[in-house]
Short mmCIF file of C-alpha atoms and ligand atoms in Angstrom, two decimals:
data_model
loop_
_atom_site.label_atom_id
_atom_site.label_comp_id
_atom_site.label_asym_id
_atom_site.label_seq_id
_atom_site.Cartn_x
_atom_site.Cartn_y
_atom_site.Cartn_z
CA MET R 1 108.34 73.08 130.29
CA SER R 2 107.76 73.53 126.53
CA ARG R 3 110.36 75.06 124.24
CA LEU R 4 108.14 78.14 123.83
CA ASP R 5 107.88 78.50 127.64
CA GLU R 6 111.67 78.39 127.75
CA LEU R 7 111.81 81.07 125.05
CA LYS R 8 109.59 83.30 127.19
CA LEU R 9 112.09 83.09 130.05
CA ARG R 10 114.97 83.76 127.68
CA ILE R 11 113.21 86.86 126.36
CA GLU R 12 112.56 88.13 129.90
CA SER R 13 116.19 87.63 130.88
CA ARG R 14 117.39 89.17 127.55
CA GLU R 15 119.24 85.93 126.82
CA ALA R 16 117.17 85.28 123.68
CA SER R 17 119.21 85.95 120.56
CA MET R 18 117.52 88.19 118.00
CA GLY R 19 117.75 88.20 114.23
CA VAL R 20 116.54 90.85 111.82
CA ILE R 21 116.25 89.88 108.16
CA GLY R 22 116.40 93.00 105.99
CA LEU R 23 118.47 95.89 107.26
CA GLY R 24 116.77 98.79 105.48
CA TYR R 25 114.82 101.80 106.71
CA VAL R 26 112.81 99.53 109.01
CA GLY R 27 115.16 96.69 109.91
CA LEU R 28 118.24 98.66 110.93
CA PRO R 29 116.46 100.93 113.45
CA LEU R 30 114.65 97.88 114.88
CA ALA R 31 117.93 95.96 115.20
CA LEU R 32 119.45 98.89 117.08
CA GLU R 33 116.46 99.19 119.42
CA LEU R 34 116.65 95.48 120.26
CA ALA R 35 120.40 95.77 120.85
CA ARG R 36 119.82 98.77 123.12
CA ALA R 37 117.26 96.72 125.05
CA GLY R 38 120.06 94.29 125.88
CA PHE R 39 119.64 91.52 123.29
CA ASP R 40 122.38 90.10 121.08
CA VAL R 41 121.22 91.03 117.59
CA THR R 42 122.29 89.63 114.24
CA GLY R 43 121.18 91.50 111.14
CA ILE R 44 120.96 89.48 107.94
CA ASP R 45 120.80 91.11 104.53
CA ILE R 46 121.43 89.89 100.98
CA ASP R 47 122.92 93.31 100.20
CA ALA R 48 126.62 92.86 100.93
CA GLU R 49 127.20 96.63 100.93
CA LYS R 50 124.81 97.13 103.84
CA VAL R 51 126.40 94.29 105.77
CA GLN R 52 129.87 95.74 105.15
CA ALA R 53 128.69 99.20 106.16
CA ILE R 54 127.39 97.96 109.51
CA GLU R 55 130.49 95.88 110.11
CA ALA R 56 132.50 99.05 109.45
CA ASP R 57 130.33 101.16 111.79
CA ARG R 58 128.86 103.16 108.91
CA SER R 59 125.26 104.22 108.55
CA TYR R 60 123.38 104.46 105.24
CA ILE R 61 120.12 105.78 106.70
CA GLU R 62 119.56 109.43 107.65
CA ASP R 63 117.76 108.57 110.88
CA VAL R 64 120.57 106.35 112.17
CA GLU R 65 123.83 107.83 113.43
CA ALA R 66 127.00 105.85 112.70
CA SER R 67 127.90 106.32 116.37
CA GLU R 68 124.78 104.32 117.40
CA ILE R 69 125.95 101.40 115.26
CA ALA R 70 129.50 101.73 116.60
CA SER R 71 128.40 101.78 120.22
CA MET R 72 126.17 98.68 119.88
CA ARG R 73 128.87 96.84 117.95
CA SER R 74 131.60 97.67 120.43
CA ALA R 75 129.29 96.44 123.20
CA GLY R 76 129.09 93.16 121.26
CA LYS R 77 125.33 93.53 120.80
CA LEU R 78 125.13 93.96 117.02
CA ARG R 79 126.58 92.17 114.05
CA ALA R 80 125.61 91.84 110.40
CA THR R 81 125.97 89.02 107.92
CA SER R 82 124.68 87.66 104.61
CA ASP R 83 124.92 84.10 105.86
CA PHE R 84 121.50 82.57 106.51
CA GLN R 85 123.09 79.67 108.38
CA THR R 86 123.15 82.09 111.32
CA LEU R 87 119.37 81.65 111.58
CA MET R 88 119.80 78.30 113.29
CA GLY R 89 121.29 79.90 116.36
CA LEU R 90 118.65 82.62 116.69
CA ASP R 91 115.66 82.49 119.02
CA VAL R 92 113.58 85.33 117.58
CA ILE R 93 113.65 86.31 113.90
CA HIS R 94 112.13 89.54 112.61
CA ILE R 95 111.42 89.90 108.90
CA CYS R 96 111.72 93.43 107.51
CA VAL R 97 112.16 92.90 103.77
CA PRO R 98 110.49 94.96 101.02
CA THR R 99 106.92 94.35 99.84
CA PRO R 100 106.67 96.24 96.56
CA LEU R 101 104.21 95.88 93.69
CA THR R 102 104.76 93.90 90.51
CA ARG R 103 104.69 95.66 87.12
CA SER R 104 100.98 94.90 86.94
CA LYS R 105 100.53 96.56 90.38
CA ASP R 106 99.84 93.32 92.23
CA PRO R 107 101.46 92.52 95.61
CA ASP R 108 104.98 91.14 95.34
CA VAL R 109 105.55 89.06 98.47
CA SER R 110 108.47 87.17 96.93
CA HIS R 111 111.06 88.82 99.22
CA MET R 112 109.06 87.73 102.27
CA ALA R 113 108.61 84.24 100.82
CA LYS R 114 112.38 83.93 100.25
CA ALA R 115 113.12 85.03 103.80
CA VAL R 116 110.54 82.59 105.22
CA GLU R 117 111.96 79.81 103.04
CA GLU R 118 115.44 80.42 104.52
CA ILE R 119 113.89 80.12 107.98
CA ARG R 120 111.85 77.03 107.03
CA ARG R 121 114.99 75.18 105.99
CA ARG R 122 116.44 75.66 109.44
CA LEU R 123 113.36 75.92 111.64
CA ARG R 124 113.73 74.34 115.08
CA PRO R 125 111.43 74.10 118.09
CA GLY R 126 111.42 77.13 120.36
CA GLN R 127 111.81 79.83 117.68
CA LEU R 128 109.59 82.89 117.28
CA ILE R 129 109.20 84.49 113.85
CA VAL R 130 107.77 88.00 113.60
CA LEU R 131 106.79 89.43 110.25
CA GLY R 132 107.03 93.22 110.05
CA SER R 133 106.75 93.87 106.32
CA THR R 134 103.49 95.44 105.21
CA THR R 135 101.22 92.99 103.43
CA TYR R 136 97.60 92.09 102.71
CA PRO R 137 95.40 90.50 105.40
CA GLY R 138 95.85 86.74 105.38
CA THR R 139 99.45 86.59 104.17
CA THR R 140 100.89 85.21 107.41
CA HIS R 141 98.13 82.70 107.97
CA GLU R 142 97.49 81.59 104.38
CA LEU R 143 101.02 81.61 102.95
CA PHE R 144 103.50 81.26 105.75
CA VAL R 145 101.85 78.95 108.29
CA PRO R 146 101.55 76.11 105.70
CA MET R 147 105.10 76.75 104.52
CA LEU R 148 106.59 76.57 108.01
CA GLU R 149 104.41 73.62 109.07
CA GLU R 150 105.78 71.59 106.12
CA THR R 151 108.64 70.95 108.52
CA GLY R 152 106.32 68.89 110.70
CA LEU R 153 106.57 71.47 113.47
CA ARG R 154 103.29 73.02 114.71
CA VAL R 155 102.66 76.74 115.08
CA GLY R 156 101.83 77.75 118.65
CA GLU R 157 103.18 74.44 119.96
CA ASP R 158 106.69 74.03 118.57
CA PHE R 159 107.38 77.45 117.07
CA ALA R 160 105.62 80.79 117.26
CA LEU R 161 104.56 83.14 114.44
CA ALA R 162 103.35 86.72 114.77
CA PHE R 163 102.77 89.80 112.65
CA ALA R 164 103.71 93.24 114.01
CA PRO R 165 103.51 96.03 111.43
CA GLU R 166 106.20 98.65 111.28
CA ARG R 167 105.02 102.25 111.66
CA ILE R 168 108.29 104.12 111.38
CA ASP R 169 108.12 107.54 109.71
CA PRO R 170 111.54 108.37 108.21
CA ALA R 171 112.87 111.84 109.09
CA ASN R 172 110.16 112.38 111.72
CA ARG R 173 112.05 113.78 114.70
CA ASP R 174 108.94 114.08 116.87
CA PHE R 175 108.67 110.37 117.63
CA ALA R 176 111.53 108.03 118.47
CA VAL R 177 111.01 104.41 117.40
CA HIS R 178 110.19 103.27 120.94
CA GLN R 179 107.49 105.96 121.29
CA ILE R 180 105.40 104.58 118.43
CA PRO R 181 103.02 101.97 119.88
CA LYS R 182 103.57 98.48 118.48
CA VAL R 183 100.57 96.50 117.22
CA VAL R 184 100.99 92.74 117.57
CA GLY R 185 98.88 89.86 116.27
CA GLY R 186 99.77 86.20 116.72
CA GLU R 187 98.76 82.97 115.03
CA THR R 188 97.78 81.75 118.52
CA ALA R 189 97.55 83.46 121.91
CA THR R 190 100.94 81.95 122.81
CA CYS R 191 102.50 83.40 119.65
CA ARG R 192 101.01 86.83 120.35
CA ASP R 193 102.10 86.85 124.00
CA LEU R 194 105.66 85.90 123.11
CA ALA R 195 105.90 88.63 120.48
CA CYS R 196 104.39 91.13 122.96
CA ARG R 197 107.08 90.17 125.50
CA VAL R 198 109.77 90.97 122.95
CA PHE R 199 108.31 94.32 121.98
CA GLU R 200 107.60 95.32 125.59
CA THR R 201 111.37 95.43 126.07
CA VAL R 202 111.60 98.15 123.42
CA PHE R 203 108.32 99.99 122.97
CA ASP R 204 106.54 102.20 125.51
CA ASP R 205 103.19 100.75 124.39
CA VAL R 206 102.32 97.40 122.87
CA VAL R 207 98.84 96.89 121.39
CA PRO R 208 97.82 93.23 121.08
CA VAL R 209 95.16 92.34 118.51
CA SER R 210 93.32 89.08 118.00
CA SER R 211 95.06 87.68 114.89
CA THR R 212 97.87 88.17 112.42
CA ALA R 213 95.28 89.15 109.76
CA SER R 214 93.92 91.86 112.05
CA ALA R 215 97.44 93.25 112.58
CA GLU R 216 98.04 93.17 108.82
CA MET R 217 94.78 95.06 108.28
CA VAL R 218 95.66 97.70 110.91
CA LYS R 219 98.70 98.73 108.89
CA LEU R 220 96.72 98.85 105.64
CA LEU R 221 93.99 100.94 107.26
CA GLU R 222 96.58 103.46 108.49
CA ASN R 223 98.23 103.90 105.13
CA THR R 224 95.02 103.70 103.11
CA PHE R 225 93.61 106.43 105.36
CA ARG R 226 96.62 108.58 104.47
CA ALA R 227 96.50 107.85 100.75
CA ILE R 228 92.79 108.66 100.56
CA ASN R 229 93.10 111.87 102.54
CA ILE R 230 96.03 113.03 100.44
CA GLY R 231 93.85 112.22 97.42
CA LEU R 232 91.15 114.45 98.89
CA ALA R 233 93.68 117.26 99.51
CA ASN R 234 94.87 116.92 95.91
CA GLU R 235 91.33 117.08 94.59
CA ILE R 236 90.63 120.12 96.75
CA ALA R 237 93.75 121.70 95.20
CA LEU R 238 92.37 121.04 91.71
CA MET R 239 89.01 122.51 92.77
CA CYS R 240 90.68 125.58 94.28
CA GLN R 241 92.57 126.18 91.06
CA ARG R 242 89.26 126.26 89.15
CA LEU R 243 87.78 128.52 91.81
CA LYS R 244 90.89 130.74 91.77
CA LEU R 245 91.43 130.14 95.48
CA ASP R 246 94.66 129.50 97.36
CA VAL R 247 94.37 125.87 98.54
CA TRP R 248 97.13 126.36 101.12
CA GLU R 249 95.26 129.22 102.77
CA VAL R 250 92.03 127.19 102.75
CA ILE R 251 93.64 124.11 104.34
CA GLU R 252 95.58 126.08 106.97
CA ALA R 253 92.42 127.95 107.98
CA ALA R 254 90.39 124.72 108.14
CA ALA R 255 93.10 123.20 110.31
CA THR R 256 92.46 125.78 113.02
CA LYS R 257 89.30 123.83 113.89
CA PRO R 258 90.22 122.10 117.14
CA TYR R 259 88.29 118.89 116.42
CA GLY R 260 86.86 116.90 113.52
CA PHE R 261 89.48 117.94 110.98
CA MET R 262 92.91 116.54 110.27
CA LYS R 263 95.32 118.39 108.02
CA PHE R 264 96.56 116.67 104.85
CA LEU R 265 98.41 118.56 102.17
CA PRO R 266 98.34 118.35 98.39
CA GLY R 267 101.51 117.81 96.38
CA PRO R 268 102.97 116.54 93.10
CA GLY R 269 101.87 112.96 93.80
CA LEU R 270 102.46 110.15 96.24
CA GLY R 271 105.91 108.76 96.97
CA GLY R 272 107.82 106.32 99.11
CA HIS R 273 107.64 102.62 99.70
CA CYS R 274 104.38 102.74 101.66
CA ILE R 275 101.57 105.18 100.83
CA PRO R 276 101.47 104.62 97.03
CA VAL R 277 101.91 100.86 97.47
CA ASP R 278 100.03 99.62 100.51
CA PRO R 279 96.44 100.47 99.43
CA SER R 280 97.02 98.32 96.33
CA TYR R 281 97.70 95.35 98.63
CA LEU R 282 94.30 95.82 100.20
CA ALA R 283 92.53 96.48 96.87
CA TRP R 284 94.13 93.32 95.41
CA LYS R 285 92.98 91.21 98.31
CA MET R 286 89.45 92.60 98.13
CA LYS R 287 89.33 92.01 94.37
CA SER R 288 89.96 88.34 95.05
CA LEU R 289 86.81 88.46 97.21
CA ASN R 290 84.81 90.29 94.52
CA PHE R 291 84.73 93.48 96.55
CA PRO R 292 85.74 96.66 94.73
CA ALA R 293 87.83 99.00 96.93
CA ARG R 294 86.16 102.16 95.63
CA PHE R 295 87.78 104.82 97.83
CA ILE R 296 91.20 103.40 97.02
CA GLU R 297 90.47 103.43 93.30
CA VAL R 298 89.36 107.06 93.30
CA ALA R 299 92.24 108.28 95.47
CA THR R 300 94.76 106.33 93.39
CA GLU R 301 93.41 107.88 90.20
CA ILE R 302 93.65 111.42 91.61
CA ASN R 303 97.08 110.93 93.20
CA CYS R 304 98.54 109.26 90.10
CA HIS R 305 97.33 112.14 87.93
CA MET R 306 99.20 114.78 89.98
CA PRO R 307 102.55 114.56 88.11
CA GLU R 308 100.67 115.16 84.84
CA HIS R 309 98.83 118.04 86.43
CA VAL R 310 102.16 119.57 87.51
CA VAL R 311 103.43 119.33 83.93
CA GLU R 312 100.21 120.86 82.55
CA ARG R 313 100.61 123.76 84.98
CA VAL R 314 104.27 124.21 84.02
CA ILE R 315 103.31 124.36 80.34
CA ALA R 316 100.58 126.96 81.05
CA PHE R 317 102.96 129.02 83.20
CA LEU R 318 105.61 129.18 80.46
CA ASN R 319 102.97 129.75 77.83
CA ARG R 320 101.85 132.95 79.55
CA ASP R 321 105.28 134.37 78.77
CA ARG R 322 105.23 132.94 75.25
CA LEU R 323 107.71 130.25 76.10
CA ALA R 324 107.43 126.66 74.92
CA LEU R 325 108.24 123.78 77.24
CA ASN R 326 110.24 122.26 74.37
CA GLY R 327 113.73 123.70 74.83
CA SER R 328 113.02 125.40 78.18
CA ARG R 329 115.46 124.85 81.03
CA ILE R 330 113.53 123.47 83.99
CA LEU R 331 115.26 123.20 87.35
CA ILE R 332 113.63 120.71 89.72
CA LEU R 333 114.12 121.43 93.42
CA GLY R 334 113.91 118.19 95.39
CA VAL R 335 113.54 114.73 93.88
CA ALA R 336 113.34 112.57 97.03
CA TYR R 337 109.79 111.51 97.85
CA LYS R 338 109.65 113.67 100.96
CA ARG R 339 111.65 116.28 102.79
CA GLU R 340 114.91 115.39 104.56
CA VAL R 341 115.16 111.89 103.09
CA SER R 342 117.26 110.47 100.26
CA ASP R 343 114.67 107.84 99.33
CA LEU R 344 113.66 108.03 95.68
CA ARG R 345 111.30 105.06 95.70
CA GLU R 346 108.03 105.88 93.91
CA SER R 347 108.96 109.57 94.09
CA PRO R 348 106.59 111.61 91.89
CA ALA R 349 109.63 113.66 90.80
CA GLN R 350 110.59 110.75 88.58
CA ASP R 351 107.28 110.96 86.73
CA VAL R 352 107.42 114.74 86.49
CA ILE R 353 110.98 114.68 85.10
CA ARG R 354 110.11 111.89 82.66
CA LEU R 355 107.08 113.79 81.36
CA LEU R 356 108.96 117.10 81.08
CA ALA R 357 111.92 115.50 79.28
CA ALA R 358 109.57 113.65 76.92
CA LYS R 359 108.16 117.02 75.88
CA GLY R 360 111.60 118.40 75.07
CA ALA R 361 112.41 120.30 78.29
CA GLU R 362 116.04 120.47 79.40
CA VAL R 363 115.66 119.16 82.93
CA SER R 364 118.19 119.39 85.74
CA TYR R 365 117.72 119.01 89.46
CA HIS R 366 119.04 120.08 92.82
CA ASP R 367 118.60 117.76 95.79
CA PRO R 368 121.32 117.68 98.43
CA TYR R 369 120.14 114.21 99.51
CA VAL R 370 120.20 112.54 96.10
CA ARG R 371 123.53 112.47 94.27
CA GLU R 372 122.12 111.07 91.06
CA CYS R 373 119.07 109.38 89.68
CA GLN R 374 118.29 107.40 86.57
CA ILE R 375 115.04 108.10 84.79
CA ASP R 376 114.08 106.41 81.51
CA GLY R 377 117.67 105.27 81.07
CA ARG R 378 119.05 108.79 81.49
CA VAL R 379 121.31 109.66 84.40
CA TYR R 380 120.65 113.00 86.11
CA LYS R 381 123.17 114.31 88.60
CA ASN R 382 122.56 116.69 91.46
CA ARG R 383 123.48 120.28 90.45
CA ASP R 384 124.76 122.78 92.99
CA LEU R 385 122.25 125.53 93.63
CA THR R 386 124.40 128.36 92.29
CA ASP R 387 123.12 131.81 91.32
CA GLU R 388 124.05 130.95 87.74
CA ILE R 389 121.88 127.85 87.53
CA LEU R 390 118.97 129.72 89.11
CA GLU R 391 119.32 132.71 86.78
CA ASP R 392 119.82 130.46 83.79
CA CYS R 393 116.68 128.36 84.17
CA HIS R 394 113.36 129.38 82.70
CA LEU R 395 111.45 127.87 85.59
CA ALA R 396 112.23 126.26 88.95
CA VAL R 397 109.74 123.64 90.16
CA VAL R 398 109.63 122.84 93.88
CA LEU R 399 108.73 119.17 94.16
CA THR R 400 110.22 118.34 97.58
CA ASP R 401 110.40 121.00 100.28
CA HIS R 402 113.76 120.15 101.86
CA VAL R 403 114.29 122.67 104.64
CA CYS R 404 117.95 123.21 103.74
CA ILE R 405 117.04 124.91 100.44
CA ASP R 406 117.10 128.70 100.65
CA TYR R 407 113.80 129.49 98.95
CA ALA R 408 114.27 133.24 99.46
CA ARG R 409 117.42 133.08 97.33
CA VAL R 410 115.68 130.91 94.76
CA ALA R 411 112.93 133.51 94.56
CA GLN R 412 115.47 136.32 94.13
CA LYS R 413 117.42 134.64 91.36
CA ALA R 414 115.08 132.40 89.36
CA PRO R 415 112.68 134.08 86.92
CA ARG R 416 109.73 131.79 87.69
CA ILE R 417 108.83 129.25 90.38
CA PHE R 418 106.13 126.63 90.31
CA ASP R 419 105.73 125.59 93.92
CA THR R 420 103.92 122.30 94.60
CA ARG R 421 104.66 122.34 98.36
CA ASN R 422 104.01 125.91 99.51
CA ALA R 423 107.73 126.18 100.29
CA THR R 424 107.69 129.82 99.21
CA ALA R 425 104.98 130.77 101.72
CA GLY R 426 105.72 134.05 103.43
CA LEU R 427 108.30 135.26 100.89
CA SER R 428 107.69 138.85 99.91
CA SER R 429 109.09 141.03 97.13
CA THR R 430 110.41 138.17 95.03
CA ARG R 431 111.99 138.72 91.67
CA ALA R 432 110.48 135.47 90.52
CA GLU R 433 106.91 135.11 89.42
CA VAL R 434 105.60 132.46 91.79
CA GLU R 435 102.71 130.15 91.07
CA LYS R 436 101.52 127.50 93.49
CA LEU R 437 99.73 124.19 93.13
N1 NAD A 501 110.37 102.72 104.84
C1 NAD A 501 109.35 103.00 105.62
O1 NAD A 501 109.12 104.16 105.97
C2 NAD A 501 108.41 101.93 106.12
C3 NAD A 501 107.53 102.23 107.16
C4 NAD A 501 106.68 101.26 107.64
C5 NAD A 501 106.69 100.00 107.04
N2 NAD A 501 107.53 99.73 106.02
C6 NAD A 501 107.50 98.37 105.46
O2 NAD A 501 108.63 97.67 105.96
C7 NAD A 501 109.14 96.77 104.97
C8 NAD A 501 110.58 97.06 104.70
O3 NAD A 501 110.68 98.36 104.14
P1 NAD A 501 112.05 99.16 104.11
O4 NAD A 501 111.69 100.55 103.74
O5 NAD A 501 112.83 98.92 105.32
O6 NAD A 501 112.77 98.46 102.87
P2 NAD A 501 114.31 98.63 102.45
O7 NAD A 501 114.35 98.37 100.98
O8 NAD A 501 114.85 99.91 102.98
O9 NAD A 501 115.02 97.45 103.22
C9 NAD A 501 114.78 96.13 102.97
C10 NAD A 501 116.08 95.34 103.07
O10 NAD A 501 115.78 93.97 102.91
C11 NAD A 501 116.83 93.38 102.17
N3 NAD A 501 116.32 92.13 101.60
C12 NAD A 501 115.48 91.95 100.56
N4 NAD A 501 115.20 90.65 100.41
C13 NAD A 501 115.89 89.99 101.36
C14 NAD A 501 116.00 88.63 101.72
N5 NAD A 501 115.33 87.69 101.07
N6 NAD A 501 116.80 88.31 102.73
C15 NAD A 501 117.50 89.26 103.41
N7 NAD A 501 117.42 90.57 103.13
C16 NAD A 501 116.60 90.93 102.12
C17 NAD A 501 117.22 94.44 101.16
O11 NAD A 501 118.54 94.22 100.70
C18 NAD A 501 117.11 95.70 102.01
O12 NAD A 501 118.31 96.03 102.65
C19 NAD A 501 108.22 96.92 103.78
O13 NAD A 501 107.20 95.99 103.83
C20 NAD A 501 107.64 98.30 103.97
O14 NAD A 501 106.39 98.45 103.32
C21 NAD A 501 108.41 100.65 105.55
#
């Protein structure tokens, strides 16, 4: 029996030991799911604070309760470490590290490469490696197969390699992790089948595809689809402004069509680690093949312009009352990239605040999820949403529609609101003048 056949039996009996490299928004929930499925799971992260938090039964992610960590740890199913030597003893290793963009907006796969290098140094027959970080089609096959085969071990024969994109949606309470079908592509059929076996222990549905590149492309299609449709919603918002129509009313009415329409909403710009980033991975790859990714280019241009548009609208709003932006007190409501999360990555609020401050506005913010943020070297701290701060500002700008913010009170106390999220929908008899995106 080959070492990979043995691994299959160990997966089925839950004796296979699991490793998760990268314990962030994706890795920690996955580690917990695997532990719940009965595997011994070791999380590995270079961030000592995360490792300490897990070892102290603390959570640093909104979607994960500390009690879930505590219960898996007390059952002896979960541990965390920064020591890569642990990799030697693991049968299955999941990679969930970041895949951001470089300054020039090219893919930065260096975190993945470092994680794979740590594995390469210790690779032994009978291990399965599953990449979960979003990346361009071909990464697993073109970059990581040669790297791992430098060891003299052969993929599909000695070790297995698969790509299974993560589809988690932070703060989405409608779908638990295990309810989101898992797409799996392998370097060989053996690799794919082994990875499917692992995920079948956790996920209600597992969707095998023919290759790692196909699985990589699935993820990019999903997020490019979203980025482009948000770009369309943003452009429709700009059109509606010219036409003096309420874009929110138009979209909600269109969404009553029971087929052939899917609702996407406009906003102050794209945010998060995925939607603003992932289409650039695909566009970069296609550029290397002399194929311009035209839809991505157009949507990116529209979405990236939204923070500037918000600032232009703020200036016009103040101007109507003969106020200059320079010297005005602007209160931003919500800086996280989406509601009910603390994640600031790529949040359009950072651009909006930077642009407002550069034009002389006195900017402060309220976001119960974000204690402080640094923009252009300046530290902004969360302000309590007191009546005084609302009455004192010249304009409140809703950038993130956290549900815990009392918009009725905001509308009673603040003199003006610019609402980019339709958070003030349904409020009547407000003291504030309200203008929407
Ligand atoms: N956040 C999401 O909603 C989401 C959803 C689907 C897919 N993804 C994708 O999943 C991947 C991970 O995203 P995330 O949001 O979990 O990132 P994250 O920043 O929250 O977590 C990544 C973790 O990896 C650690 N890390 C970085 N390099 C490492 C290394 N070499 N060795 C060990 N640990 C390392 C970091 O310290 C961090 O804790 C990305 O490719 C992302 O695009 C994210």
